[in-house]
Phi, psi and omega in degrees: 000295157332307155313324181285322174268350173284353163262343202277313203287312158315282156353313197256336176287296180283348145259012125306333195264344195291313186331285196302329199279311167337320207258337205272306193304327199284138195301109137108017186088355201204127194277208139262162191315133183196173161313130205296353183267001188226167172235164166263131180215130197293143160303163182252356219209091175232171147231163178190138169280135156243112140333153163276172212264291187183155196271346194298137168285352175228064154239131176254135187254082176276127233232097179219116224260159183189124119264153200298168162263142162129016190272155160326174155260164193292182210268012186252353184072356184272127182333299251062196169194139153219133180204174182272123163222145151355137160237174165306172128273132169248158185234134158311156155005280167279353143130344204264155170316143215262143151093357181290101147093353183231136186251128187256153188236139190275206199275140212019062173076008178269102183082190206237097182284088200282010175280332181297324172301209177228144192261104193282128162306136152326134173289337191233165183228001207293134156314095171306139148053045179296150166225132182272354160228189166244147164105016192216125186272163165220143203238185193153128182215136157218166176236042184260127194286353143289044161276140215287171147265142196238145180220139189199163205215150195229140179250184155048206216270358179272348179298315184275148184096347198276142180233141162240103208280148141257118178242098196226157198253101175259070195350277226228194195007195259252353189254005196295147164126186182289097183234153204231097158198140175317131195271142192258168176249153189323143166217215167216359190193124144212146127295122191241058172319133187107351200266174189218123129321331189310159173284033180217006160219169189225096170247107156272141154256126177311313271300136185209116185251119206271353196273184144285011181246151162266161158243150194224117219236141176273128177246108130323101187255147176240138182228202195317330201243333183113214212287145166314078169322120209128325208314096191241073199253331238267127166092357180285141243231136084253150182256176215275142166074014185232167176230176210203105149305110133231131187328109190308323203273009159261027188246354179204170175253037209206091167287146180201123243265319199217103173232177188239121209215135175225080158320093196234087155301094201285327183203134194075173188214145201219157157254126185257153202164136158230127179308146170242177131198149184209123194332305183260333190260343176093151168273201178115179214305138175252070164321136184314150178252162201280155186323174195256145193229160152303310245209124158216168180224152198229063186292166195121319145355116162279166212275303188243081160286172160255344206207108151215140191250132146265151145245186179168155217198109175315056229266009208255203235226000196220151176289150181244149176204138210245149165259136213233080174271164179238132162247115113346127148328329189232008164168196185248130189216110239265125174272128195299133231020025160230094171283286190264171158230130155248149180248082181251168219288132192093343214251129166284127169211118194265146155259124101015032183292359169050187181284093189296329198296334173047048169094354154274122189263160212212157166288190112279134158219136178242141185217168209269165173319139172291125159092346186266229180260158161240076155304158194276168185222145177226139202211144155223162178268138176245081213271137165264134129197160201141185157215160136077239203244032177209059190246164155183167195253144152234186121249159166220121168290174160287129170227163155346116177287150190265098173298271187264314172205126168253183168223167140227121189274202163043059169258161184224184180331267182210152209157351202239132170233132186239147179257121201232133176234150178228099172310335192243122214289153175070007169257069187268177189248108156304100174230162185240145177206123192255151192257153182276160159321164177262147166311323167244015166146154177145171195243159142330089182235134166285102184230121192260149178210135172274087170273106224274149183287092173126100112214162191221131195220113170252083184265149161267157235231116198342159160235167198257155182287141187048078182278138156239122168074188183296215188165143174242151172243151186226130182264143174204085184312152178288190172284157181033037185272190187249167171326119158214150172231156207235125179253153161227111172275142169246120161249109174251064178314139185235126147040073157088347173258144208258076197285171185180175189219201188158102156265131150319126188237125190273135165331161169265003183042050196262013174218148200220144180270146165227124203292180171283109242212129188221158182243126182240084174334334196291340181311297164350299176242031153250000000 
């Protein structure tokens, strides 16, 4: 009997708190529009991963941290903090970075068991980019070819929204150019369309487990035929607070130009991202593509690409068949002989679209076939410009339409071009986009843009008056605008070669529905 009311008071205790927390969270006194049974509610919480940046001795890494203004205050009433720390390394046996150029064997001979290794402490614990307000970026640079992989986690008013750019300059060898990339947040799946095996690239997957628990991580590659023979990803180890490089091409006996890599955490959750380089295009980061959909957009394409591949990749249990559009400035346009695609399942498959943009610049979409299935699909782009031995690469996956807000942090004077598309004819999109304080000083400045329904609009992108040092943009759709997704290019030219990056910007999901939570006693007695 005792045991019984001591669960009706529990029972009854925790939907009070369930209660409480609902009314002390909601912003501004009030929630936002939502279903009358939830709230729009700002996270309280977020975290993100960086990779390590590169091994090259004449590469520099620049760092730049940012959250948007306007969030709620936290349910404590306190500002927050975000920052970055160090994470381990794990190493083989013999000392060297675990997965680098050495193929290591898991549990029965399966994978890269990084538990076998040895899981190296950071040498420094010292806090990266930390930040003390939202609406003001903070920067931080190095060139130390040990720099770490860094995992960090933002509360309070700094939580929604936080972003972190790793941005890195590689002068020379084989690794040289510009790599770019929004440090992820933690999961549990990704896809990675695009990756390569071949003797003329080097793909690393990053893995990085932000928890005190380990994770034990699956890797899967698919190329043209399906999964890869050979294939020995099964079974990786990382251990808390560490990260774990490994090399693809120690993952199958079948080099192949054009794969698919799928990163499926069975217990715990790490971020994940993969490094390219490649022997003639120079590298960078190749980001995970947003879940797999019927219908996705790859926004972004510079005007004078020279080179662009799709890969794209079936991943269900049924073939998929695609209408393969480019959005133009002036409309949605059909690329010459690939009116359709088919995809079939499991199977990877690249296209050649060569310089499709034909001096414009424009999105991809893809959507499914009148009359076909609509299976979902995950696709990235392999973009080129330059010619001839002063060539380089980015990529941009498929991502996520910007619902509320995106960022791109680490923008300067020029360089930066943001790319904006409203994928759906009669649907247009209104945003508005504001460039931040500068890191060393600088005003606000606010510029709204109409991107017409079927169109791709690139524009460069406002600067705050009187800048100093760097600046983030925050993307925002109006209320009741159509579907838009969002790119960001940084062009650096290095000594005649036209390097460059491209982040994709995905909503920040800096808001969460939370049901409406009431207290009904009547539970009690049923």
């Amino acid at each position: 009997m005792k045991r019984t009311m001591m669960s009706l008071i529990g029972v009854a205790a925790a939907l009070g708190a369930v209660t409480g927390v609902a009314a002390v969270t909601a912003p501004g006194g009030g929630a936002q529009e939502a279903p009358r049974s939830s709230s729009l509610l700002p996270v309280q919480r977020s975290a993100l991963l960086c990779p390590a940046p590169t091994s090259s001795e004449v590469g520099q890494t620049d760092y730049t941290a940012f959250a948007p203004k306007g969030a709620a205050a936290g349910a404590d009433g306190k500002k927050g903090t975000a920052q970055l720390l160090p994470a381990g390394t794990v190493k083989d046996a013999g000392g060297t970075d675990h997965g680098k150029g050495k193929k290591s064997t898991g549990k029965n001979g399966k994978g890269a068991d990084a538990a076998a290794g040895q899981a190296v402490a950071p040498r420094d614990t010292k806090p990266v980019v930390p930040l003390q307000e939202a609406g003001k970026p903070v920067t931080t640079s190095t060139d130390s070819p040990d720099a770490p992989a860094l995992v960090g986690a933002a509360d309070g008013t700094l939580a929604p929204g936080w972003t972190v750019q790793q941005t890195t300059s590689v002068a020379a060898g084989a690794g040289r150019g510009l790599l770019g990339l929004s440090c992820t947040t933690p999961d549990t799946t990704f896809w990675f369309p695009g990756v390569s095996t071949a003797t003329d690239r080097q793909d690393y997957v990053h893995l990085t487990n932000p928890d005190p628990t380990p994770a034990v991580v699956d890797l899967q590659l698919r190329g043209k035929d399906g999964s890869l023979g050979g294939s020995a990803g099964e079974d990786i180890t990382v251990p808390p607070h560490t990260t774990v490089p490994v090399l693809l091409s120690t993952l199958t006996t079948a080099p192949t130009t054009n794969a698919s890599l799928q990163v499926v955490a069975r217990e715990g959750r790490i971020g994940a991202a993969v490094q390219a380089t490649d022997s003639k295009l120079g590298s960078d980061w190749l980001p995970a593509a947003a879940d797999p959909s019927p219908s996705v957009v790859l926004p972004g394409i510079p005007k004078d690409a020279t080179s662009v591949r799709l890969v794209a990749l079936a991943p269900g249990e049924s073939d998929a068949d695609l209408k393969v559009q480019l959005a133009t400035p002036t409309g949605l346009i059909t690329p010459a002989g690939l009116e359709s695609l088919h995809l079939k399942s499991g199977m990877t498959t690249a296209v050649d679209l060569k310089d499709v943009t034909k001096g414009e610049a424009g999105s991809l979409v893809l959507t499914p076939s009148d009359g076909g299935s609509k299976a979902p699909v995950s696709a990235a782009l392999r973009v080129t410009r330059g010619k001839g031995a002063k060539q380089e690469m980015a990529f941009i996956p498929a991502t996520r339409p910007v619902e509320q807000r995106a960022t791109a942090a680490d923008n300067r004077d020029k360089g930066s071009t943001l790319s904006l598309v409203a994928p759906e004819k009669g649907k247009d999109a209104k945003v508005k986009v504001t460039a931040s304080a500068g890191s060393g000083g600088g005003t606000p400045v606010t510029k709204t843009y109409t991107v017409k329904g079927g169109t791709s609009l690139d524009v460069a992108p406002p600067t705050p008056q009187g800048l100093k040092g760097t600046y983030a943009l925050t993307v925002e759709p109006a209320a009741g605008s159509g579907p838009v997704y969002a790119a960001r290019m940084l062009a650096r030219p290095q000594g005649g070669v036209p390097a460059f990056t491209v982040q994709t910007l995905p909503d920040d999901r800096g808001t969460v529905l939370v049901p409406t939570a009431g207290q009904d006693l009547s539970v009690l007695t049923k």
